CSV table of C-alpha atoms in Angstrom, one decimal:
chain,number,residue,atom,x,y,z
A,1,MET,CA,12.5,-37.7,59.7
A,2,VAL,CA,12.7,-40.9,57.4
A,3,ASN,CA,15.9,-41.7,55.0
A,4,ALA,CA,14.2,-42.7,51.6
A,5,LYS,CA,17.8,-44.1,50.5
A,6,ASN,CA,18.3,-46.6,53.6
A,7,SER,CA,14.9,-47.1,54.9
A,8,PRO,CA,13.6,-50.3,54.0
A,9,GLY,CA,10.9,-51.1,51.5
A,10,TRP,CA,11.9,-47.5,49.4
A,11,GLY,CA,13.1,-48.1,46.1
A,12,SER,CA,16.1,-45.3,44.4
A,13,ALA,CA,15.4,-42.7,41.7
A,14,SER,CA,15.5,-44.3,38.4
A,15,ALA,CA,19.0,-43.8,35.9
A,16,SER,CA,16.2,-42.5,33.2
A,17,ASN,CA,14.3,-39.9,36.0
A,18,ARG,CA,17.8,-38.5,37.3
A,19,SER,CA,18.8,-37.9,33.5
A,20,SER,CA,15.8,-36.1,33.0
A,21,GLY,CA,16.0,-33.9,36.2
A,22,THR,CA,13.0,-35.2,37.7
A,23,THR,CA,13.4,-37.4,40.5
A,24,MET,CA,10.3,-39.7,41.2
A,25,ILE,CA,10.1,-42.0,44.1
A,26,ASN,CA,9.2,-45.1,44.1
A,27,LEU,CA,7.0,-46.2,47.3
A,28,PRO,CA,6.0,-48.9,49.3
A,29,THR,CA,3.4,-51.3,48.6
A,30,GLY,CA,0.2,-49.9,50.4
A,31,HIS,CA,1.6,-46.0,49.9
A,32,THR,CA,0.0,-44.8,46.6
A,33,GLU,CA,-3.3,-42.9,47.6
A,34,ASN,CA,-1.3,-39.9,47.8
A,35,LEU,CA,1.1,-40.3,44.3
A,36,HIS,CA,0.0,-37.5,42.9
A,37,SER,CA,1.8,-35.2,45.9
A,38,LEU,CA,4.8,-36.4,45.5
A,39,GLU,CA,5.6,-35.4,42.1
A,40,CYS,CA,8.1,-33.4,41.3
A,41,PHE,CA,7.1,-29.1,41.6
A,42,PRO,CA,9.9,-28.0,39.1
A,43,LYS,CA,8.6,-29.9,36.0
A,44,LEU,CA,5.1,-28.0,36.4
A,45,LYS,CA,6.9,-24.5,37.0
A,46,GLY,CA,9.1,-25.1,34.7
A,47,ARG,CA,6.2,-25.9,31.9
A,48,LYS,CA,4.3,-23.0,33.6
A,49,MET,CA,7.3,-21.0,32.7
A,50,MET,CA,7.5,-21.9,29.1
A,51,LYS,CA,4.1,-21.3,28.3
A,52,ASP,CA,4.4,-17.7,29.4
A,53,SER,CA,7.6,-17.4,27.4
A,54,ILE,CA,6.1,-18.3,24.9
A,55,HIS,CA,3.1,-15.7,25.3
A,56,SER,CA,5.6,-12.9,26.1
A,57,ALA,CA,7.0,-13.8,22.5
A,58,LEU,CA,4.2,-13.7,20.3
A,59,ALA,CA,3.1,-10.5,22.5
A,60,SER,CA,5.8,-8.8,20.2
A,61,ASP,CA,5.1,-7.5,16.7
A,62,ASP,CA,9.0,-8.4,15.9
A,63,ILE,CA,9.4,-11.3,17.7
A,64,LEU,CA,5.7,-12.7,15.8
A,65,LEU,CA,7.0,-11.4,12.1
A,66,GLU,CA,10.2,-12.7,12.3
A,67,ILE,CA,8.9,-16.4,12.8
A,68,LEU,CA,6.5,-16.1,10.2
A,69,LEU,CA,9.0,-14.9,7.5
A,70,ARG,CA,10.5,-18.2,8.1
A,71,LEU,CA,6.8,-20.3,7.0
A,72,PRO,CA,5.5,-21.1,3.7
A,73,GLU,CA,2.9,-19.1,2.5
A,74,LYS,CA,0.0,-22.0,3.3
A,75,SER,CA,0.8,-21.3,7.2
A,76,VAL,CA,1.1,-17.8,6.8
A,77,PHE,CA,-2.2,-17.4,5.2
A,78,LYS,CA,-4.2,-19.9,7.5
A,79,PHE,CA,-2.9,-18.2,10.4
A,80,ILE,CA,-4.9,-15.2,9.9
A,81,LEU,CA,-7.8,-16.6,11.9
A,82,VAL,CA,-6.1,-16.9,15.0
A,83,SER,CA,-7.3,-13.4,16.2
A,84,LYS,CA,-7.8,-9.8,15.0
A,85,ARG,CA,-3.8,-8.6,15.4
A,86,TRP,CA,-3.0,-11.5,13.4
A,87,LEU,CA,-4.5,-11.0,10.4
A,88,TYR,CA,-3.8,-7.0,10.6
A,89,LEU,CA,0.1,-8.0,10.6
A,90,ILE,CA,-0.1,-10.7,8.0
A,91,CYS,CA,-2.1,-8.4,5.7
A,92,ASN,CA,0.3,-5.3,6.0
A,93,PHE,CA,1.6,-4.1,2.8
A,94,SER,CA,5.4,-3.8,4.8
A,95,PHE,CA,5.7,-7.3,5.5
A,96,ARG,CA,4.2,-9.1,2.4
A,97,ARG,CA,7.2,-7.1,0.8
A,98,CYS,CA,9.6,-8.2,3.2
A,99,TYR,CA,7.8,-12.1,2.6
A,100,GLU,CA,8.1,-11.6,-1.4
A,101,LYS,CA,12.0,-10.9,-1.1
A,102,GLN,CA,12.1,-13.7,1.0
A,103,TRP,CA,10.5,-16.7,-0.7
A,104,GLY,CA,9.5,-14.3,-4.4
A,105,ALA,CA,6.1,-13.0,-5.2
A,106,HIS,CA,3.1,-15.3,-6.5
A,107,SER,CA,0.5,-14.6,-8.7
A,108,ARG,CA,-2.0,-15.6,-11.3
A,109,LEU,CA,-2.9,-14.6,-14.7
A,110,PHE,CA,-6.3,-12.5,-14.1
A,111,GLY,CA,-6.7,-11.7,-17.8
A,112,PHE,CA,-5.5,-8.9,-20.3
A,113,PHE,CA,-6.5,-5.4,-20.5
A,114,VAL,CA,-7.0,-4.0,-23.7
A,115,CYS,CA,-6.3,-0.4,-24.9
A,116,ASN,CA,-6.9,1.1,-27.9
A,117,PHE,CA,-5.0,4.0,-29.6
A,118,LEU,CA,-8.1,4.8,-31.7
A,119,TYR,CA,-9.6,6.8,-28.5
A,120,ILE,CA,-6.9,7.5,-26.5
A,121,ASP,CA,-5.0,10.5,-28.6
A,122,ARG,CA,-8.5,11.1,-29.8
A,123,PRO,CA,-8.9,14.8,-31.3
A,124,GLN,CA,-12.3,17.1,-30.6
A,125,ASP,CA,-13.2,15.9,-34.4
A,126,GLY,CA,-12.1,12.9,-34.1
A,127,VAL,CA,-13.8,9.2,-34.0
A,128,ARG,CA,-16.3,8.0,-31.6
A,129,ARG,CA,-16.1,5.6,-29.2
A,130,PRO,CA,-19.4,3.5,-29.7
A,131,ARG,CA,-21.8,2.9,-26.7
A,132,TYR,CA,-22.2,-0.5,-26.9
A,133,GLU,CA,-18.1,-0.9,-26.9
A,134,PRO,CA,-16.6,-1.0,-23.4
A,135,ALA,CA,-14.0,1.6,-23.1
A,136,LEU,CA,-11.5,-1.0,-21.0
A,137,PRO,CA,-12.1,-4.5,-22.1
A,138,LEU,CA,-10.9,-7.3,-20.5
A,139,LEU,CA,-9.9,-10.7,-22.0
A,140,SER,CA,-11.1,-13.1,-18.7
A,141,THR,CA,-8.7,-15.9,-18.0
A,142,CYS,CA,-10.2,-17.2,-14.3
A,143,LYS,CA,-13.9,-16.6,-13.0
A,144,GLU,CA,-12.3,-13.8,-10.7
A,145,SER,CA,-12.4,-11.6,-14.1
A,146,ASP,CA,-16.0,-13.0,-15.3
A,147,ASP,CA,-16.7,-11.7,-12.0
A,148,LEU,CA,-15.3,-8.6,-12.2
A,149,MET,CA,-16.7,-7.8,-15.9
A,150,SER,CA,-20.3,-8.8,-15.2
A,151,SER,CA,-19.8,-6.0,-12.0
A,152,GLY,CA,-19.9,-2.9,-13.7
A,153,ILE,CA,-16.6,-1.5,-12.5
A,154,LEU,CA,-14.7,-1.5,-15.3
A,155,ARG,CA,-17.1,1.1,-16.7
A,156,LYS,CA,-16.8,4.1,-14.3
A,157,LEU,CA,-12.6,3.3,-14.5
A,158,GLY,CA,-12.6,5.0,-18.1
A,159,TYR,CA,-9.2,3.3,-20.2
A,160,PHE,CA,-6.5,1.7,-19.5
A,161,ILE,CA,-3.2,2.4,-18.8
A,162,ASP,CA,-0.8,1.0,-16.5
A,163,TYR,CA,-0.6,-1.0,-13.8
A,164,SER,CA,1.9,-2.0,-11.0
A,165,ASP,CA,1.4,-4.1,-8.0
A,166,GLY,CA,-2.0,-5.3,-8.3
A,167,LEU,CA,-3.1,-1.6,-8.7
A,168,LEU,CA,-4.4,0.0,-12.1
A,169,LEU,CA,-4.0,3.3,-13.4
A,170,CYS,CA,-7.1,4.3,-15.7
A,171,GLY,CA,-8.7,7.5,-16.4
A,172,ARG,CA,-8.9,9.8,-19.4
A,173,HIS,CA,-6.1,11.8,-20.8
A,174,PRO,CA,-5.2,14.5,-20.2
A,175,LYS,CA,-7.5,15.5,-16.9
A,176,HIS,CA,-8.8,12.9,-15.1
A,177,TYR,CA,-7.3,9.3,-13.3
A,178,TYR,CA,-7.9,6.9,-11.2
A,179,VAL,CA,-6.1,4.5,-8.9
A,180,TRP,CA,-8.5,1.7,-8.3
A,181,ASP,CA,-6.9,-1.9,-6.2
A,182,SER,CA,-8.9,-5.1,-7.8
A,183,VAL,CA,-8.3,-6.7,-4.2
A,184,THR,CA,-10.1,-3.9,-2.3
A,185,LYS,CA,-12.7,-3.4,-4.5
A,186,TYR,CA,-11.6,1.0,-3.7
A,187,ARG,CA,-11.0,3.0,-5.9
A,188,ARG,CA,-10.1,6.6,-6.1
A,189,GLN,CA,-9.7,10.0,-8.1
A,190,LEU,CA,-6.6,11.6,-8.6
A,191,PRO,CA,-6.9,15.4,-8.5
A,192,GLN,CA,-6.5,17.0,-12.0
A,193,PRO,CA,-2.6,18.0,-13.2
A,194,GLN,CA,-1.6,21.3,-13.4
A,195,LYS,CA,0.0,21.0,-16.5
A,196,HIS,CA,-2.0,20.5,-20.0
A,197,TYR,CA,0.2,17.7,-22.4
A,198,LYS,CA,-1.9,17.3,-25.8
A,199,TYR,CA,0.6,14.1,-26.2
A,200,LEU,CA,2.2,12.5,-23.5
A,201,CYS,CA,3.6,9.5,-21.7
A,202,THR,CA,3.2,8.0,-18.2
A,203,ALA,CA,4.8,5.8,-15.6
A,204,PHE,CA,3.0,4.3,-12.5
A,205,MET,CA,5.3,3.1,-9.5
A,206,THR,CA,4.6,1.4,-6.2
A,207,GLU,CA,6.8,1.9,-3.3
A,208,ASP,CA,7.6,0.4,0.1
A,209,PRO,CA,5.5,2.3,2.7
A,210,SER,CA,7.2,4.5,5.3
A,211,GLU,CA,8.1,3.9,8.9
A,212,GLY,CA,3.9,2.9,10.8
A,213,ARG,CA,2.2,3.2,7.2
A,214,GLY,CA,0.7,0.2,6.3
A,215,ASP,CA,-0.8,1.5,2.8
A,216,ILE,CA,0.7,1.5,-0.5
A,217,VAL,CA,2.5,4.3,-1.6
A,218,TYR,CA,2.4,4.6,-5.3
A,219,ARG,CA,3.0,8.0,-8.2
A,220,VAL,CA,2.2,8.8,-10.8
A,221,VAL,CA,4.3,10.7,-13.8
A,222,ARG,CA,3.3,12.1,-16.6
A,223,ALA,CA,5.9,13.7,-19.2
A,224,ASN,CA,5.2,16.1,-22.9
A,225,CYS,CA,6.0,14.3,-25.7
A,226,GLU,CA,7.3,16.8,-28.1
A,227,CYS,CA,6.3,15.3,-31.5
A,228,ARG,CA,8.3,17.9,-33.8
A,229,VAL,CA,10.9,17.8,-36.4
A,230,ASP,CA,13.2,20.2,-34.5
A,231,VAL,CA,13.6,17.7,-31.0
A,232,ILE,CA,14.4,19.1,-27.9
A,233,ASN,CA,17.0,18.0,-25.1
A,234,THR,CA,14.4,19.1,-22.4
A,235,ILE,CA,11.0,17.5,-21.4
A,236,SER,CA,8.0,18.3,-18.6
A,237,ILE,CA,7.5,16.3,-16.6
A,238,GLU,CA,4.8,16.2,-13.8
A,239,THR,CA,4.8,13.4,-10.8
A,240,PHE,CA,1.5,13.0,-8.6
A,241,SER,CA,2.8,10.8,-5.1
A,242,SER,CA,0.3,9.1,-2.8
A,243,LEU,CA,1.9,10.5,0.2
A,244,THR,CA,1.1,14.1,-0.7
A,245,TRP,CA,-1.7,13.9,-2.8
A,246,THR,CA,-0.6,16.5,-4.9
A,247,TRP,CA,1.0,17.0,-8.9
A,248,LYS,CA,4.7,18.4,-8.3
A,249,PRO,CA,6.2,19.8,-12.4
A,250,SER,CA,9.8,19.7,-13.0
A,251,THR,CA,11.8,19.9,-15.7
A,252,LEU,CA,14.6,16.7,-17.2
A,253,VAL,CA,17.4,17.8,-19.0
A,254,CYS,CA,19.3,15.3,-21.7
A,255,SER,CA,22.6,15.9,-23.0
A,256,SER,CA,21.5,14.2,-26.4
A,257,GLU,CA,18.6,15.8,-28.5
A,258,PHE,CA,15.6,13.4,-28.4
A,259,ALA,CA,11.7,13.5,-27.7
A,260,LEU,CA,9.8,10.3,-26.0
A,261,SER,CA,7.6,9.1,-28.4
A,262,PRO,CA,3.7,9.6,-27.0
A,263,TRP,CA,0.7,7.4,-25.9
A,264,THR,CA,3.0,5.1,-24.3
A,265,VAL,CA,4.3,3.4,-20.6
A,266,GLY,CA,7.4,3.4,-19.1
A,267,THR,CA,8.7,0.3,-17.3
A,268,VAL,CA,9.6,1.3,-13.8
A,269,ILE,CA,12.7,-1.9,-12.6
A,270,LYS,CA,14.2,-0.7,-8.9
A,271,GLY,CA,12.5,2.1,-9.3
A,272,VAL,CA,13.6,3.5,-12.8
A,273,ILE,CA,11.7,4.8,-15.5
A,274,HIS,CA,12.7,3.4,-18.8
A,275,TRP,CA,10.1,5.2,-22.1
A,276,PHE,CA,10.7,4.1,-25.7
A,277,GLY,CA,11.6,7.2,-27.8
A,278,THR,CA,11.7,8.3,-31.4
A,279,TYR,CA,14.5,7.2,-34.0
A,280,ARG,CA,15.0,3.9,-32.3
A,281,SER,CA,16.1,5.3,-28.5
A,282,LEU,CA,15.3,4.6,-25.5
A,283,ALA,CA,14.4,7.0,-22.6
A,284,ILE,CA,16.0,6.1,-19.0
A,285,TYR,CA,14.8,8.3,-15.9
A,286,ASP,CA,16.2,8.2,-11.7
A,287,PRO,CA,13.6,9.7,-10.2
A,288,GLY,CA,15.6,9.1,-6.6
A,289,PHE,CA,18.7,11.1,-7.8
A,290,GLY,CA,18.3,14.7,-7.3
A,291,GLU,CA,19.7,15.6,-10.1
A,292,ARG,CA,16.4,16.3,-13.1
A,293,ARG,CA,18.8,13.9,-15.7
A,294,ILE,CA,17.5,11.4,-18.3
A,295,THR,CA,19.6,9.6,-20.7
A,296,SER,CA,18.9,8.5,-23.8
A,297,ILE,CA,20.6,5.1,-25.3
A,298,LYS,CA,20.1,3.7,-29.1
A,299,LEU,CA,18.0,0.6,-28.9
A,300,PRO,CA,20.1,-2.5,-30.4
A,301,VAL,CA,19.7,-3.5,-34.2
A,302,GLY,CA,18.3,-7.0,-34.3
A,303,GLN,CA,19.8,-9.9,-37.1
A,304,LEU,CA,16.6,-11.4,-37.9
A,305,THR,CA,13.9,-8.8,-36.6
A,306,HIS,CA,15.9,-5.8,-38.7
A,307,ASP,CA,12.7,-5.1,-39.8
A,308,TYR,CA,10.0,-5.0,-36.8
A,309,GLU,CA,7.2,-3.9,-36.6
A,310,ASP,CA,6.4,-4.5,-32.5
A,311,SER,CA,8.6,-3.9,-29.2
A,312,ILE,CA,8.0,-4.3,-25.4
A,313,LEU,CA,10.1,-3.7,-22.3
A,314,GLY,CA,9.7,-5.5,-19.3
A,315,GLU,CA,12.1,-6.6,-16.5
A,316,SER,CA,14.2,-10.0,-16.9
A,317,SER,CA,14.6,-12.8,-13.7
A,318,ASP,CA,18.0,-11.2,-12.8
A,319,ARG,CA,15.9,-7.8,-12.3
A,320,LEU,CA,17.2,-6.4,-15.4
A,321,LEU,CA,15.2,-4.5,-18.6
A,322,GLN,CA,15.1,-6.6,-21.4
A,323,TYR,CA,13.8,-5.4,-24.6
A,324,GLY,CA,12.3,-7.7,-27.3
A,325,GLN,CA,11.3,-6.8,-31.4
A,326,SER,CA,9.5,-8.8,-33.8
A,327,GLY,CA,9.1,-8.8,-37.3
A,328,LYS,CA,8.2,-10.7,-40.1
A,329,HIS,CA,11.0,-14.0,-39.9
A,330,GLY,CA,10.9,-14.2,-36.0
A,331,LEU,CA,11.7,-12.3,-32.3
A,332,GLU,CA,15.1,-12.3,-30.8
A,333,THR,CA,15.5,-10.5,-26.7
A,334,TRP,CA,18.1,-8.5,-25.3
A,335,VAL,CA,19.0,-7.4,-21.5
A,336,LEU,CA,20.6,-3.8,-21.4
A,337,TYR,CA,23.8,-4.3,-18.7
A,338,LYS,CA,25.3,-0.8,-16.5
A,339,GLU,CA,28.5,-0.7,-16.2
A,340,HIS,CA,30.2,2.6,-14.4
A,341,ASP,CA,33.0,4.4,-16.1
A,342,ASN,CA,36.3,4.4,-14.0
A,343,SER,CA,37.5,7.3,-15.5
A,344,LEU,CA,34.9,9.2,-13.8
A,345,SER,CA,34.8,10.6,-9.9
A,346,PRO,CA,32.9,8.0,-7.3
A,347,PHE,CA,30.6,10.4,-7.2
A,348,ASP,CA,29.2,10.8,-10.9
A,349,THR,CA,26.1,9.0,-11.4
A,350,ARG,CA,26.9,8.4,-14.9
A,351,CYS,CA,27.0,4.9,-16.1
A,352,GLU,CA,28.1,3.1,-19.4
A,353,TYR,CA,25.0,1.0,-21.4
A,354,ARG,CA,25.1,-2.2,-23.0
A,355,TRP,CA,22.9,-4.5,-24.9
A,356,LYS,CA,23.4,-7.9,-24.5
A,357,LEU,CA,21.3,-10.6,-27.3
A,358,ARG,CA,19.5,-13.4,-25.1
A,359,CYS,CA,17.4,-15.0,-27.0
A,360,LYS,CA,16.4,-15.4,-30.8
A,361,LEU,CA,13.5,-17.7,-32.5
A,362,SER,CA,13.0,-18.0,-36.3
A,363,TYR,CA,8.7,-18.6,-36.8
A,364,LYS,CA,9.7,-21.1,-39.2
A,365,GLU,CA,11.9,-23.2,-36.7
A,366,LEU,CA,8.1,-22.5,-34.2
A,367,TRP,CA,6.0,-23.3,-36.7
A,368,LYS,CA,7.9,-26.7,-37.5
A,369,GLN,CA,8.1,-27.7,-33.3
A,370,ASN,CA,3.8,-26.2,-33.0
A,371,PRO,CA,2.2,-27.0,-37.0
A,372,ASN,CA,-0.9,-26.8,-35.7
A,373,SER,CA,-0.7,-22.8,-34.5
A,374,GLY,CA,-1.3,-21.4,-37.9
A,375,ILE,CA,1.9,-19.5,-37.7
A,376,ARG,CA,2.3,-19.9,-41.2
A,377,SER,CA,-0.7,-18.4,-42.4
A,378,LYS,CA,-0.4,-15.1,-39.7
A,379,GLU,CA,1.7,-13.3,-38.8
A,380,PRO,CA,2.5,-13.3,-34.8
A,381,GLN,CA,2.7,-10.3,-32.6
A,382,ILE,CA,4.9,-10.2,-29.5
A,383,LEU,CA,2.5,-8.9,-26.8
A,384,SER,CA,4.8,-8.6,-23.8
A,385,PHE,CA,7.2,-10.2,-21.4
A,386,ILE,CA,6.2,-12.1,-18.6
A,387,ARG,CA,7.4,-10.4,-15.2
A,388,ARG,CA,10.6,-11.6,-14.1
A,389,ASN,CA,10.8,-13.8,-16.4
A,390,SER,CA,13.6,-14.6,-19.4
A,391,ASP,CA,12.6,-17.3,-21.3
A,392,SER,CA,8.6,-16.6,-22.2
A,393,VAL,CA,6.7,-14.2,-24.1
A,394,PHE,CA,2.9,-13.5,-24.9
A,395,ILE,CA,2.3,-13.7,-28.9
A,396,ARG,CA,-0.8,-12.7,-31.0
A,397,LEU,CA,-2.0,-15.1,-33.6
A,398,GLY,CA,-5.1,-13.4,-35.3
A,399,SER,CA,-7.4,-13.8,-32.3
A,400,ASN,CA,-5.7,-16.5,-30.4
A,401,ILE,CA,-3.1,-16.0,-27.8
A,402,TYR,CA,0.3,-18.1,-26.6
A,403,GLN,CA,2.6,-18.1,-23.9
A,404,CYS,CA,6.1,-19.2,-26.3
A,405,ASN,CA,8.9,-20.6,-24.8
A,406,ILE,CA,11.6,-18.9,-26.4
A,407,ARG,CA,14.2,-21.6,-25.4
A,408,SER,CA,11.6,-24.8,-25.8
A,409,LYS,CA,10.0,-23.5,-29.0
A,410,THR,CA,6.9,-24.2,-27.6
A,411,LEU,CA,3.7,-23.0,-27.8
A,412,GLU,CA,1.0,-22.9,-24.9
A,413,VAL,CA,-2.8,-21.6,-25.6
A,414,ILE,CA,-4.0,-18.7,-23.6
A,415,PRO,CA,-8.3,-19.3,-23.1
A,416,TYR,CA,-10.2,-16.0,-22.4
A,417,HIS,CA,-13.6,-15.2,-22.2
A,418,CYS,CA,-14.6,-12.0,-24.5
A,419,ASP,CA,-15.7,-11.4,-27.5
A,420,ALA,CA,-12.8,-11.2,-29.6
A,421,LEU,CA,-14.6,-10.0,-33.3
A,422,SER,CA,-15.5,-6.7,-31.5
A,423,ILE,CA,-11.5,-6.3,-30.7
A,424,PRO,CA,-9.2,-3.8,-33.4
A,425,TRP,CA,-6.5,-6.1,-33.1
A,426,ASP,CA,-4.0,-3.7,-34.9
A,427,PHE,CA,-5.2,-0.4,-33.5
A,428,CYS,CA,-5.3,-2.0,-29.7
A,429,LYS,CA,-2.4,-2.8,-27.0
A,430,VAL,CA,-3.1,-6.1,-24.8
A,431,VAL,CA,-1.8,-6.2,-21.7
A,432,PRO,CA,-1.2,-9.3,-19.8
A,433,TYR,CA,-2.7,-8.3,-15.5
A,434,PHE,CA,-1.2,-10.5,-13.0
A,435,GLN,CA,-2.8,-10.7,-9.6
A,436,LYS,CA,-1.0,-10.9,-6.6
A,437,ILE,CA,-2.2,-13.9,-4.0
A,438,TRP,CA,-2.2,-12.3,-0.6
A,439,PRO,CA,-4.6,-11.8,2.2
A,440,HIS,CA,-6.8,-8.6,2.5
A,441,SER,CA,-7.6,-7.5,5.4
A,442,PRO,CA,-10.6,-5.3,6.4
A,443,LEU,CA,-9.4,-3.0,9.0
A,444,GLN,CA,-7.0,0.0,8.3
A,445,ASN,CA,-5.9,0.6,11.3
A,446,PRO,CA,-4.4,-2.2,13.6
A,447,PRO,CA,-6.7,-3.3,16.8
A,448,ASP,CA,-6.2,-1.8,20.3
A,449,ILE,CA,-5.7,-5.6,22.2
A,450,PHE,CA,-2.6,-7.1,21.1
A,451,ASN,CA,-3.5,-10.6,22.3
A,452,PRO,CA,-2.2,-13.2,19.9
A,453,TYR,CA,-5.1,-15.1,21.1
A,454,ALA,CA,-7.6,-13.0,21.2
A,455,SER,CA,-10.9,-13.4,19.1
A,456,PHE,CA,-12.5,-12.2,16.1
A,457,SER,CA,-15.4,-11.5,18.4
């Protein structure tokens, strides 16, 4: 037996090789023909074990999703090309919600939908919409919305009502409603409601899917609006759920007498619905509570906008309800804070609400900063908040739409494609539609073979 350490002509293992855990033997001259057969086998075995461990880790959905949650958006979008399984997991609604909670949701302005109130609550002998006028006008701001306008899909949806998480709620009150996905281009007609409301307001919300489901879960709420002098403290509502595919009627009770403002759309924040009420009031309804109760609070009174003409609701950057109103001299915005009454029992869900002024902007100051905007000759109309943005709002000046930064007092014109002369602005509600940026999978069910490197063939 040859001792490599003591035999002449044999070198010892180098220090660097010893430190790396690999033993490389220096051969004497003339003995290099079988060099590859003398390499250490544990090194190859370690590589194989590492490769197997990576494959086994990527074969687990939980581990793979945890890895994807830590990657930037551009990398995640590229990985949909790896396999059918990766495509399905990344496009799954549950994973998208988890990713948005960690990184934030990214969306783009798709356009502005126009809702004409002359036709929504039209009586039987009222004004009829001319055939040349579209039921669902869209002020297009990108190529995708131009393609949507020319496709003819909007003609099949009726009038615009609301949107949530990229889904559109359209239809014709009080019987026909459609939910349309602008990404998948799927349109689903809802069953006809059980109750008939002559005057109503609505709310549209999406929820996280239950365990094992990848589809978006949504609900539609119709609330009866009693337009009488003797207002009442009970409100009849009807709720549709995409899980049960049925309408469920119920009655809400309020401690004070008030009525909901007809033909308005509720603002939903963390599952809580906020409706405009009559006599400068705001109605708050949380469907998550077992008790059927609705709370009414007064809207704030502005100093600059005490003679306000337009008002809006939205979600602030800190995920609170924000309220804005505009008048002849300027606009103001508030945020609603909720405080629990310590005098009540811990099981009592009643809260105290408090408005806090956040921004105030004078049109005179805005005109000085933007002399070419035409504010002096035209009265601006506040249109909408930008979702989860407390600094900017959309306003209209004539037929022009601007994004107004309240803090910096700057205006940015929003170009759009549409015949603005055919829109009766004074009778219309203009709603910005933001489309979320996320890939879509044509796979309705998870693939059968869960091989992380399976090809699309």
